[in-house]
PDB file of N, CA and C in Angstrom:
ATOM      1  N   MET A1134     -22.787 -43.381  74.732  1.00  0.00           N
ATOM      2  CA  MET A1134     -21.627 -43.244  75.225  1.00  0.00           C
ATOM      3  C   MET A1134     -21.309 -44.869  75.933  1.00  0.00           C
ATOM      4  N   VAL A1135     -20.307 -45.212  75.444  1.00  0.00           N
ATOM      5  CA  VAL A1135     -19.694 -46.629  75.760  1.00  0.00           C
ATOM      6  C   VAL A1135     -18.299 -46.766  76.196  1.00  0.00           C
ATOM      7  N   PRO A1136     -17.745 -47.264  77.468  1.00  0.00           N
ATOM      8  CA  PRO A1136     -16.422 -47.125  77.090  1.00  0.00           C
ATOM      9  C   PRO A1136     -15.500 -47.598  76.136  1.00  0.00           C
ATOM     10  N   GLY A1137     -14.248 -47.551  76.370  1.00  0.00           N
ATOM     11  CA  GLY A1137     -13.494 -47.846  75.251  1.00  0.00           C
ATOM     12  C   GLY A1137     -12.880 -49.281  75.434  1.00  0.00           C
ATOM     13  N   SER A1138     -12.849 -49.354  76.482  1.00  0.00           N
ATOM     14  CA  SER A1138     -12.257 -50.925  77.544  1.00  0.00           C
ATOM     15  C   SER A1138     -13.169 -51.405  78.356  1.00  0.00           C
ATOM     16  N   VAL A1139     -12.997 -52.804  78.497  1.00  0.00           N
ATOM     17  CA  VAL A1139     -13.751 -52.825  80.013  1.00  0.00           C
ATOM     18  C   VAL A1139     -13.273 -54.095  80.161  1.00  0.00           C
ATOM     19  N   ALA A1140     -13.134 -54.736  81.573  1.00  0.00           N
ATOM     20  CA  ALA A1140     -12.540 -55.966  82.137  1.00  0.00           C
ATOM     21  C   ALA A1140     -13.628 -57.353  81.911  1.00  0.00           C
ATOM     22  N   LYS A1141     -13.041 -58.094  81.341  1.00  0.00           N
ATOM     23  CA  LYS A1141     -13.964 -59.444  81.163  1.00  0.00           C
ATOM     24  C   LYS A1141     -14.844 -59.278  82.280  1.00  0.00           C
ATOM     25  N   ASN A1142     -15.982 -60.220  81.654  1.00  0.00           N
ATOM     26  CA  ASN A1142     -16.917 -60.371  82.686  1.00  0.00           C
ATOM     27  C   ASN A1142     -17.524 -59.166  83.594  1.00  0.00           C
ATOM     28  N   GLU A1143     -17.043 -58.269  83.154  1.00  0.00           N
ATOM     29  CA  GLU A1143     -17.280 -56.669  83.624  1.00  0.00           C
ATOM     30  C   GLU A1143     -19.013 -56.398  83.087  1.00  0.00           C
ATOM     31  N   VAL A1144     -19.918 -55.675  83.787  1.00  0.00           N
ATOM     32  CA  VAL A1144     -20.880 -55.081  83.249  1.00  0.00           C
ATOM     33  C   VAL A1144     -20.755 -53.699  83.352  1.00  0.00           C
ATOM     34  N   PHE A1145     -20.836 -53.002  81.756  1.00  0.00           N
ATOM     35  CA  PHE A1145     -20.800 -51.611  81.421  1.00  0.00           C
ATOM     36  C   PHE A1145     -22.371 -50.928  81.174  1.00  0.00           C
ATOM     37  N   THR A1146     -22.198 -50.098  81.245  1.00  0.00           N
ATOM     38  CA  THR A1146     -23.474 -49.015  81.010  1.00  0.00           C
ATOM     39  C   THR A1146     -23.137 -48.632  79.441  1.00  0.00           C
ATOM     40  N   VAL A1147     -24.387 -48.809  78.410  1.00  0.00           N
ATOM     41  CA  VAL A1147     -24.334 -47.899  77.189  1.00  0.00           C
ATOM     42  C   VAL A1147     -25.337 -46.999  76.781  1.00  0.00           C
ATOM     43  N   LYS A1148     -25.134 -45.705  76.724  1.00  0.00           N
ATOM     44  CA  LYS A1148     -25.910 -44.722  76.927  1.00  0.00           C
ATOM     45  C   LYS A1148     -25.620 -43.918  75.176  1.00  0.00           C
ATOM     46  N   ALA A1149     -27.100 -44.073  74.791  1.00  0.00           N
ATOM     47  CA  ALA A1149     -27.419 -43.454  73.279  1.00  0.00           C
ATOM     48  C   ALA A1149     -28.219 -42.536  73.068  1.00  0.00           C
ATOM     49  N   ILE A1150     -28.303 -41.756  72.609  1.00  0.00           N
ATOM     50  CA  ILE A1150     -29.015 -40.846  72.254  1.00  0.00           C
ATOM     51  C   ILE A1150     -29.061 -40.624  70.813  1.00  0.00           C
ATOM     52  N   ILE A1151     -30.368 -40.448  70.011  1.00  0.00           N
ATOM     53  CA  ILE A1151     -30.927 -40.763  68.789  1.00  0.00           C
ATOM     54  C   ILE A1151     -31.267 -39.250  68.447  1.00  0.00           C
ATOM     55  N   GLN A1152     -30.363 -38.882  67.818  1.00  0.00           N
ATOM     56  CA  GLN A1152     -30.877 -37.241  67.269  1.00  0.00           C
ATOM     57  C   GLN A1152     -31.491 -37.341  65.755  1.00  0.00           C
ATOM     58  N   HIS A1153     -32.571 -36.893  65.850  1.00  0.00           N
ATOM     59  CA  HIS A1153     -33.588 -37.410  64.810  1.00  0.00           C
ATOM     60  C   HIS A1153     -34.756 -36.412  64.489  1.00  0.00           C
ATOM     61  N   GLN A1154     -34.873 -35.947  63.426  1.00  0.00           N
ATOM     62  CA  GLN A1154     -36.049 -34.802  62.981  1.00  0.00           C
ATOM     63  C   GLN A1154     -37.491 -35.455  63.270  1.00  0.00           C
ATOM     64  N   MET A1155     -38.097 -35.242  63.715  1.00  0.00           N
ATOM     65  CA  MET A1155     -39.093 -36.121  64.238  1.00  0.00           C
ATOM     66  C   MET A1155     -40.451 -35.189  63.824  1.00  0.00           C
ATOM     67  N   GLU A1156     -41.442 -36.044  63.248  1.00  0.00           N
ATOM     68  CA  GLU A1156     -42.968 -35.600  62.944  1.00  0.00           C
ATOM     69  C   GLU A1156     -43.907 -36.671  63.653  1.00  0.00           C
ATOM     70  N   THR A1157     -44.725 -35.590  64.408  1.00  0.00           N
ATOM     71  CA  THR A1157     -45.843 -36.360  65.094  1.00  0.00           C
ATOM     72  C   THR A1157     -46.530 -36.625  64.187  1.00  0.00           C
ATOM     73  N   GLY A1158     -47.013 -36.553  63.125  1.00  0.00           N
ATOM     74  CA  GLY A1158     -48.276 -36.735  61.959  1.00  0.00           C
ATOM     75  C   GLY A1158     -49.258 -36.021  62.253  1.00  0.00           C
ATOM     76  N   LEU A1159     -49.474 -34.958  63.431  1.00  0.00           N
ATOM     77  CA  LEU A1159     -50.708 -34.450  63.980  1.00  0.00           C
ATOM     78  C   LEU A1159     -50.316 -32.917  63.305  1.00  0.00           C
ATOM     79  N   ARG A1160     -49.320 -32.322  62.436  1.00  0.00           N
ATOM     80  CA  ARG A1160     -49.104 -30.885  61.956  1.00  0.00           C
ATOM     81  C   ARG A1160     -49.548 -30.934  61.190  1.00  0.00           C
ATOM     82  N   THR A1161     -49.698 -29.392  60.598  1.00  0.00           N
ATOM     83  CA  THR A1161     -50.106 -29.710  58.931  1.00  0.00           C
ATOM     84  C   THR A1161     -49.325 -28.604  58.127  1.00  0.00           C
ATOM     85  N   ASP A1162     -49.158 -28.870  56.800  1.00  0.00           N
ATOM     86  CA  ASP A1162     -48.025 -27.799  56.107  1.00  0.00           C
ATOM     87  C   ASP A1162     -48.736 -26.409  55.777  1.00  0.00           C
ATOM     88  N   SER A1163     -48.463 -25.352  55.579  1.00  0.00           N
ATOM     89  CA  SER A1163     -48.841 -24.172  54.975  1.00  0.00           C
ATOM     90  C   SER A1163     -50.374 -24.340  53.918  1.00  0.00           C
ATOM     91  N   ALA A1164     -50.421 -25.829  53.698  1.00  0.00           N
ATOM     92  CA  ALA A1164     -51.118 -25.693  52.389  1.00  0.00           C
ATOM     93  C   ALA A1164     -52.458 -26.579  53.318  1.00  0.00           C
ATOM     94  N   GLY A1165     -52.365 -26.857  54.546  1.00  0.00           N
ATOM     95  CA  GLY A1165     -53.615 -27.449  54.942  1.00  0.00           C
ATOM     96  C   GLY A1165     -53.113 -29.256  54.967  1.00  0.00           C
ATOM     97  N   LYS A1166     -52.019 -29.664  54.353  1.00  0.00           N
ATOM     98  CA  LYS A1166     -52.144 -30.957  54.384  1.00  0.00           C
ATOM     99  C   LYS A1166     -51.365 -31.489  55.468  1.00  0.00           C
ATOM    100  N   THR A1167     -51.593 -32.784  55.940  1.00  0.00           N
ATOM    101  CA  THR A1167     -50.915 -33.355  56.913  1.00  0.00           C
ATOM    102  C   THR A1167     -49.833 -33.514  56.754  1.00  0.00           C
ATOM    103  N   ILE A1168     -48.449 -33.386  57.642  1.00  0.00           N
ATOM    104  CA  ILE A1168     -47.047 -33.675  57.663  1.00  0.00           C
ATOM    105  C   ILE A1168     -47.479 -35.000  58.176  1.00  0.00           C
ATOM    106  N   PRO A1169     -47.042 -36.509  57.305  1.00  0.00           N
ATOM    107  CA  PRO A1169     -46.621 -37.456  57.517  1.00  0.00           C
ATOM    108  C   PRO A1169     -45.970 -37.681  59.072  1.00  0.00           C
ATOM    109  N   ARG A1170     -46.328 -38.745  59.875  1.00  0.00           N
ATOM    110  CA  ARG A1170     -45.626 -39.069  60.819  1.00  0.00           C
ATOM    111  C   ARG A1170     -44.263 -39.567  60.770  1.00  0.00           C
ATOM    112  N   LYS A1171     -43.218 -39.356  61.298  1.00  0.00           N
ATOM    113  CA  LYS A1171     -41.880 -39.610  60.981  1.00  0.00           C
ATOM    114  C   LYS A1171     -41.187 -39.760  62.913  1.00  0.00           C
ATOM    115  N   ILE A1172     -41.165 -40.531  63.179  1.00  0.00           N
ATOM    116  CA  ILE A1172     -40.570 -41.176  64.701  1.00  0.00           C
ATOM    117  C   ILE A1172     -39.377 -42.605  64.204  1.00  0.00           C
ATOM    118  N   ILE A1173     -38.405 -42.851  65.051  1.00  0.00           N
ATOM    119  CA  ILE A1173     -38.003 -43.926  65.401  1.00  0.00           C
ATOM    120  C   ILE A1173     -39.048 -44.949  65.991  1.00  0.00           C
ATOM    121  N   ASN A1174     -38.965 -46.080  65.282  1.00  0.00           N
ATOM    122  CA  ASN A1174     -39.799 -47.150  65.677  1.00  0.00           C
ATOM    123  C   ASN A1174     -39.424 -48.505  66.406  1.00  0.00           C
ATOM    124  N   GLN A1175     -37.870 -48.484  66.109  1.00  0.00           N
ATOM    125  CA  GLN A1175     -37.139 -49.560  66.774  1.00  0.00           C
ATOM    126  C   GLN A1175     -35.768 -49.139  66.907  1.00  0.00           C
ATOM    127  N   PHE A1176     -34.990 -49.740  67.983  1.00  0.00           N
ATOM    128  CA  PHE A1176     -33.852 -49.502  67.962  1.00  0.00           C
ATOM    129  C   PHE A1176     -33.047 -50.806  68.453  1.00  0.00           C
ATOM    130  N   VAL A1177     -31.976 -51.313  68.064  1.00  0.00           N
ATOM    131  CA  VAL A1177     -31.450 -52.791  68.251  1.00  0.00           C
ATOM    132  C   VAL A1177     -29.722 -52.089  68.415  1.00  0.00           C
ATOM    133  N   CYS A1178     -29.479 -52.932  69.256  1.00  0.00           N
ATOM    134  CA  CYS A1178     -27.936 -53.184  69.728  1.00  0.00           C
ATOM    135  C   CYS A1178     -27.574 -54.663  69.450  1.00  0.00           C
ATOM    136  N   ARG A1179     -26.265 -54.947  68.649  1.00  0.00           N
ATOM    137  CA  ARG A1179     -25.781 -56.216  68.183  1.00  0.00           C
ATOM    138  C   ARG A1179     -24.280 -56.121  68.854  1.00  0.00           C
ATOM    139  N   TYR A1180     -23.833 -56.976  69.808  1.00  0.00           N
ATOM    140  CA  TYR A1180     -22.282 -57.428  70.201  1.00  0.00           C
ATOM    141  C   TYR A1180     -21.774 -58.445  69.434  1.00  0.00           C
ATOM    142  N   GLY A1181     -21.146 -58.163  68.295  1.00  0.00           N
ATOM    143  CA  GLY A1181     -20.908 -58.833  67.268  1.00  0.00           C
ATOM    144  C   GLY A1181     -21.570 -59.318  66.473  1.00  0.00           C
ATOM    145  N   GLU A1182     -21.933 -60.693  66.580  1.00  0.00           N
ATOM    146  CA  GLU A1182     -23.583 -61.259  65.877  1.00  0.00           C
ATOM    147  C   GLU A1182     -24.410 -61.277  66.664  1.00  0.00           C
ATOM    148  N   LEU A1183     -24.483 -61.358  68.285  1.00  0.00           N
ATOM    149  CA  LEU A1183     -25.589 -61.535  68.811  1.00  0.00           C
ATOM    150  C   LEU A1183     -26.298 -60.088  69.325  1.00  0.00           C
ATOM    151  N   GLU A1184     -27.815 -60.273  69.007  1.00  0.00           N
ATOM    152  CA  GLU A1184     -28.455 -59.434  69.608  1.00  0.00           C
ATOM    153  C   GLU A1184     -28.562 -59.167  71.237  1.00  0.00           C
ATOM    154  N   VAL A1185     -28.222 -58.154  71.477  1.00  0.00           N
ATOM    155  CA  VAL A1185     -28.172 -57.946  73.069  1.00  0.00           C
ATOM    156  C   VAL A1185     -29.248 -56.891  73.351  1.00  0.00           C
ATOM    157  N   PHE A1186     -29.966 -56.545  72.750  1.00  0.00           N
ATOM    158  CA  PHE A1186     -31.016 -55.126  73.308  1.00  0.00           C
ATOM    159  C   PHE A1186     -31.878 -54.475  72.505  1.00  0.00           C
ATOM    160  N   ARG A1187     -33.070 -54.640  72.417  1.00  0.00           N
ATOM    161  CA  ARG A1187     -33.962 -54.090  71.639  1.00  0.00           C
ATOM    162  C   ARG A1187     -35.202 -53.447  72.116  1.00  0.00           C
ATOM    163  N   ALA A1188     -35.473 -52.407  71.464  1.00  0.00           N
ATOM    164  CA  ALA A1188     -36.271 -51.291  71.754  1.00  0.00           C
ATOM    165  C   ALA A1188     -37.453 -51.038  70.764  1.00  0.00           C
ATOM    166  N   ASP A1189     -38.863 -51.507  70.691  1.00  0.00           N
ATOM    167  CA  ASP A1189     -39.607 -50.747  69.975  1.00  0.00           C
ATOM    168  C   ASP A1189     -40.521 -49.602  70.378  1.00  0.00           C
ATOM    169  N   LEU A1190     -40.076 -48.679  69.608  1.00  0.00           N
ATOM    170  CA  LEU A1190     -40.660 -47.061  70.087  1.00  0.00           C
ATOM    171  C   LEU A1190     -41.943 -47.224  69.444  1.00  0.00           C
ATOM    172  N   HIS A1191     -42.763 -46.316  70.295  1.00  0.00           N
ATOM    173  CA  HIS A1191     -44.173 -46.088  69.493  1.00  0.00           C
ATOM    174  C   HIS A1191     -44.184 -44.367  69.866  1.00  0.00           C
ATOM    175  N   GLU A1192     -45.421 -44.048  69.397  1.00  0.00           N
ATOM    176  CA  GLU A1192     -46.208 -42.427  69.093  1.00  0.00           C
ATOM    177  C   GLU A1192     -45.558 -41.479  70.328  1.00  0.00           C
ATOM    178  N   ALA A1193     -45.296 -41.916  71.597  1.00  0.00           N
ATOM    179  CA  ALA A1193     -44.832 -41.136  72.892  1.00  0.00           C
ATOM    180  C   ALA A1193     -43.520 -41.044  72.832  1.00  0.00           C
ATOM    181  N   VAL A1194     -42.815 -41.427  72.014  1.00  0.00           N
ATOM    182  CA  VAL A1194     -41.512 -41.445  72.095  1.00  0.00           C
ATOM    183  C   VAL A1194     -41.053 -39.643  72.087  1.00  0.00           C
ATOM    184  N   SER A1195     -40.090 -39.327  73.087  1.00  0.00           N
ATOM    185  CA  SER A1195     -39.186 -38.411  72.884  1.00  0.00           C
ATOM    186  C   SER A1195     -38.933 -37.777  71.016  1.00  0.00           C
ATOM    187  N   ALA A1196     -38.317 -36.365  71.046  1.00  0.00           N
ATOM    188  CA  ALA A1196     -37.607 -36.191  69.974  1.00  0.00           C
ATOM    189  C   ALA A1196     -36.700 -36.862  69.377  1.00  0.00           C
ATOM    190  N   ASN A1197     -35.579 -36.876  70.515  1.00  0.00           N
ATOM    191  CA  ASN A1197     -34.503 -37.257  70.678  1.00  0.00           C
ATOM    192  C   ASN A1197     -34.464 -38.548  71.456  1.00  0.00           C
ATOM    193  N   PRO A1198     -34.683 -39.376  71.468  1.00  0.00           N
ATOM    194  CA  PRO A1198     -34.540 -40.660  71.946  1.00  0.00           C
ATOM    195  C   PRO A1198     -33.404 -40.586  73.008  1.00  0.00           C
ATOM    196  N   PHE A1199     -33.614 -41.059  74.424  1.00  0.00           N
ATOM    197  CA  PHE A1199     -31.938 -41.349  75.255  1.00  0.00           C
ATOM    198  C   PHE A1199     -32.244 -43.074  75.466  1.00  0.00           C
ATOM    199  N   LEU A1200     -31.395 -43.667  75.213  1.00  0.00           N
ATOM    200  CA  LEU A1200     -31.916 -45.075  75.526  1.00  0.00           C
ATOM    201  C   LEU A1200     -30.596 -45.253  76.924  1.00  0.00           C
ATOM    202  N   GLU A1201     -30.594 -46.223  77.668  1.00  0.00           N
ATOM    203  CA  GLU A1201     -29.358 -46.403  78.557  1.00  0.00           C
ATOM    204  C   GLU A1201     -29.733 -47.758  78.470  1.00  0.00           C
ATOM    205  N   PHE A1202     -28.917 -48.823  78.767  1.00  0.00           N
ATOM    206  CA  PHE A1202     -29.152 -50.295  79.095  1.00  0.00           C
ATOM    207  C   PHE A1202     -27.495 -50.650  79.246  1.00  0.00           C
ATOM    208  N   GLN A1203     -27.482 -52.000  79.983  1.00  0.00           N
ATOM    209  CA  GLN A1203     -26.284 -52.802  80.871  1.00  0.00           C
ATOM    210  C   GLN A1203     -25.897 -53.934  80.048  1.00  0.00           C
ATOM    211  N   LEU A1204     -24.404 -54.177  79.520  1.00  0.00           N
ATOM    212  CA  LEU A1204     -24.125 -55.239  78.737  1.00  0.00           C
ATOM    213  C   LEU A1204     -22.740 -56.000  79.823  1.00  0.00           C
ATOM    214  N   LEU A1205     -22.714 -57.096  79.509  1.00  0.00           N
ATOM    215  CA  LEU A1205     -21.606 -57.652  80.464  1.00  0.00           C
ATOM    216  C   LEU A1205     -20.683 -58.309  79.193  1.00  0.00           C
ATOM    217  N   ALA A1206     -19.573 -57.522  79.277  1.00  0.00           N
ATOM    218  CA  ALA A1206     -18.182 -57.863  78.603  1.00  0.00           C
ATOM    219  C   ALA A1206     -17.589 -59.203  78.599  1.00  0.00           C
ATOM    220  N   THR A1207     -17.692 -60.009  77.180  1.00  0.00           N
ATOM    221  CA  THR A1207     -17.167 -61.098  77.118  1.00  0.00           C
ATOM    222  C   THR A1207     -16.197 -61.414  76.413  1.00  0.00           C
ATOM    223  N   GLU A1208     -16.160 -60.267  75.447  1.00  0.00           N
ATOM    224  CA  GLU A1208     -14.389 -60.611  74.146  1.00  0.00           C
ATOM    225  C   GLU A1208     -14.898 -59.311  73.395  1.00  0.00           C
ATOM    226  N   ASN A1209     -13.589 -59.049  73.182  1.00  0.00           N
ATOM    227  CA  ASN A1209     -13.265 -58.260  71.996  1.00  0.00           C
ATOM    228  C   ASN A1209     -14.258 -58.171  70.828  1.00  0.00           C
ATOM    229  N   GLY A1210     -14.820 -57.056  70.250  1.00  0.00           N
ATOM    230  CA  GLY A1210     -15.842 -57.027  69.699  1.00  0.00           C
ATOM    231  C   GLY A1210     -16.361 -55.829  69.182  1.00  0.00           C
ATOM    232  N   ARG A1211     -17.480 -55.520  68.340  1.00  0.00           N
ATOM    233  CA  ARG A1211     -17.988 -54.363  68.107  1.00  0.00           C
ATOM    234  C   ARG A1211     -19.692 -54.534  68.054  1.00  0.00           C
ATOM    235  N   LEU A1212     -20.025 -53.067  68.572  1.00  0.00           N
ATOM    236  CA  LEU A1212     -20.988 -52.912  69.169  1.00  0.00           C
ATOM    237  C   LEU A1212     -21.679 -52.542  67.778  1.00  0.00           C
ATOM    238  N   GLU A1213     -23.030 -52.882  67.462  1.00  0.00           N
ATOM    239  CA  GLU A1213     -23.963 -52.049  66.254  1.00  0.00           C
ATOM    240  C   GLU A1213     -25.191 -51.628  66.933  1.00  0.00           C
ATOM    241  N   PHE A1214     -25.275 -50.277  66.738  1.00  0.00           N
ATOM    242  CA  PHE A1214     -26.478 -49.763  66.917  1.00  0.00           C
ATOM    243  C   PHE A1214     -27.454 -49.473  65.702  1.00  0.00           C
ATOM    244  N   SER A1215     -28.291 -49.901  65.548  1.00  0.00           N
ATOM    245  CA  SER A1215     -29.409 -49.696  64.961  1.00  0.00           C
ATOM    246  C   SER A1215     -30.470 -49.182  64.664  1.00  0.00           C
ATOM    247  N   TRP A1216     -30.985 -48.557  64.042  1.00  0.00           N
ATOM    248  CA  TRP A1216     -32.750 -47.930  64.224  1.00  0.00           C
ATOM    249  C   TRP A1216     -33.154 -47.698  63.189  1.00  0.00           C
ATOM    250  N   ARG A1217     -34.545 -47.652  63.164  1.00  0.00           N
ATOM    251  CA  ARG A1217     -35.174 -47.684  61.769  1.00  0.00           C
ATOM    252  C   ARG A1217     -36.357 -46.498  62.075  1.00  0.00           C
ATOM    253  N   GLU A1218     -36.619 -45.887  61.171  1.00  0.00           N
ATOM    254  CA  GLU A1218     -37.812 -44.592  61.535  1.00  0.00           C
ATOM    255  C   GLU A1218     -39.059 -44.859  60.649  1.00  0.00           C
ATOM    256  N   ASP A1219     -39.730 -44.508  60.411  1.00  0.00           N
ATOM    257  CA  ASP A1219     -41.258 -44.543  59.867  1.00  0.00           C
ATOM    258  C   ASP A1219     -40.816 -44.496  58.556  1.00  0.00           C
ATOM    259  N   GLY A1220     -41.403 -45.055  57.387  1.00  0.00           N
ATOM    260  CA  GLY A1220     -40.688 -45.537  56.225  1.00  0.00           C
ATOM    261  C   GLY A1220     -39.894 -46.461  55.571  1.00  0.00           C
ATOM    262  N   GLY A1221     -39.304 -46.877  56.604  1.00  0.00           N
ATOM    263  CA  GLY A1221     -38.273 -47.932  56.716  1.00  0.00           C
ATOM    264  C   GLY A1221     -36.946 -48.261  56.651  1.00  0.00           C
ATOM    265  N   ALA A1222     -36.333 -46.345  56.389  1.00  0.00           N
ATOM    266  CA  ALA A1222     -34.955 -46.206  56.625  1.00  0.00           C
ATOM    267  C   ALA A1222     -34.412 -46.823  57.999  1.00  0.00           C
ATOM    268  N   THR A1223     -33.235 -47.061  57.906  1.00  0.00           N
ATOM    269  CA  THR A1223     -32.942 -47.741  58.722  1.00  0.00           C
ATOM    270  C   THR A1223     -31.387 -46.983  58.684  1.00  0.00           C
ATOM    271  N   TYR A1224     -30.739 -46.827  59.887  1.00  0.00           N
ATOM    272  CA  TYR A1224     -29.472 -46.144  59.987  1.00  0.00           C
ATOM    273  C   TYR A1224     -28.713 -47.005  60.990  1.00  0.00           C
ATOM    274  N   SER A1225     -27.221 -46.971  61.191  1.00  0.00           N
ATOM    275  CA  SER A1225     -26.438 -47.847  61.794  1.00  0.00           C
ATOM    276  C   SER A1225     -24.975 -46.904  62.372  1.00  0.00           C
ATOM    277  N   LEU A1226     -24.896 -47.238  63.688  1.00  0.00           N
ATOM    278  CA  LEU A1226     -23.332 -46.826  64.058  1.00  0.00           C
ATOM    279  C   LEU A1226     -22.602 -48.035  64.526  1.00  0.00           C
ATOM    280  N   PHE A1227     -21.095 -48.075  64.673  1.00  0.00           N
ATOM    281  CA  PHE A1227     -20.425 -48.923  65.290  1.00  0.00           C
ATOM    282  C   PHE A1227     -19.483 -48.324  66.130  1.00  0.00           C
ATOM    283  N   HIS A1228     -19.179 -49.359  67.289  1.00  0.00           N
ATOM    284  CA  HIS A1228     -18.177 -49.200  68.388  1.00  0.00           C
ATOM    285  C   HIS A1228     -17.378 -50.338  68.756  1.00  0.00           C
ATOM    286  N   ASP A1229     -16.161 -50.113  68.348  1.00  0.00           N
ATOM    287  CA  ASP A1229     -15.308 -51.265  68.734  1.00  0.00           C
ATOM    288  C   ASP A1229     -15.083 -51.234  70.449  1.00  0.00           C
ATOM    289  N   ILE A1230     -14.975 -52.725  70.623  1.00  0.00           N
ATOM    290  CA  ILE A1230     -14.943 -52.311  72.323  1.00  0.00           C
ATOM    291  C   ILE A1230     -13.596 -53.503  72.749  1.00  0.00           C
ATOM    292  N   VAL A1231     -13.112 -53.171  73.657  1.00  0.00           N
ATOM    293  CA  VAL A1231     -11.559 -54.078  73.938  1.00  0.00           C
ATOM    294  C   VAL A1231     -11.742 -54.634  75.084  1.00  0.00           C
ATOM    295  N   VAL A1232     -12.244 -55.849  74.943  1.00  0.00           N
ATOM    296  CA  VAL A1232     -12.192 -56.539  76.420  1.00  0.00           C
ATOM    297  C   VAL A1232     -10.863 -56.945  77.225  1.00  0.00           C
ATOM    298  N   THR A1233     -10.493 -56.299  78.349  1.00  0.00           N
ATOM    299  CA  THR A1233      -9.049 -56.804  78.917  1.00  0.00           C
ATOM    300  C   THR A1233      -9.106 -57.954  79.930  1.00  0.00           C
TER     301      THR A1233
END
C-alpha cells in the first residue's frame, strides 16, 4: 500500500505483503522425497534509480511476508518492488508516485 501522491519532503509509509507459495524444505512428498525449500530470500525497493530499502529474508520468514518502511518524498517517480525466491526467480511490481 502506497499513497498515490504525497507532499514534497513528506515522509510516507510503504506497506507491502508478498503472497507466495512457500516451502520450508522440511516436508516430504507422497514418495518420501524432500520437497525443496522455496522461500522469498530478498526484497528490494527502488525509488527511481536509487535503491531505498533492502531486506534479506531467511528460514524464519512467514509464508506471506509483510514489510513496512518509510520513505522521503523527493520527486515524482516510480517505486519498483522486487523480490527473489530460492532458485533465483525474481518478480517485480511498479507504482508511480506523484510529489506535489
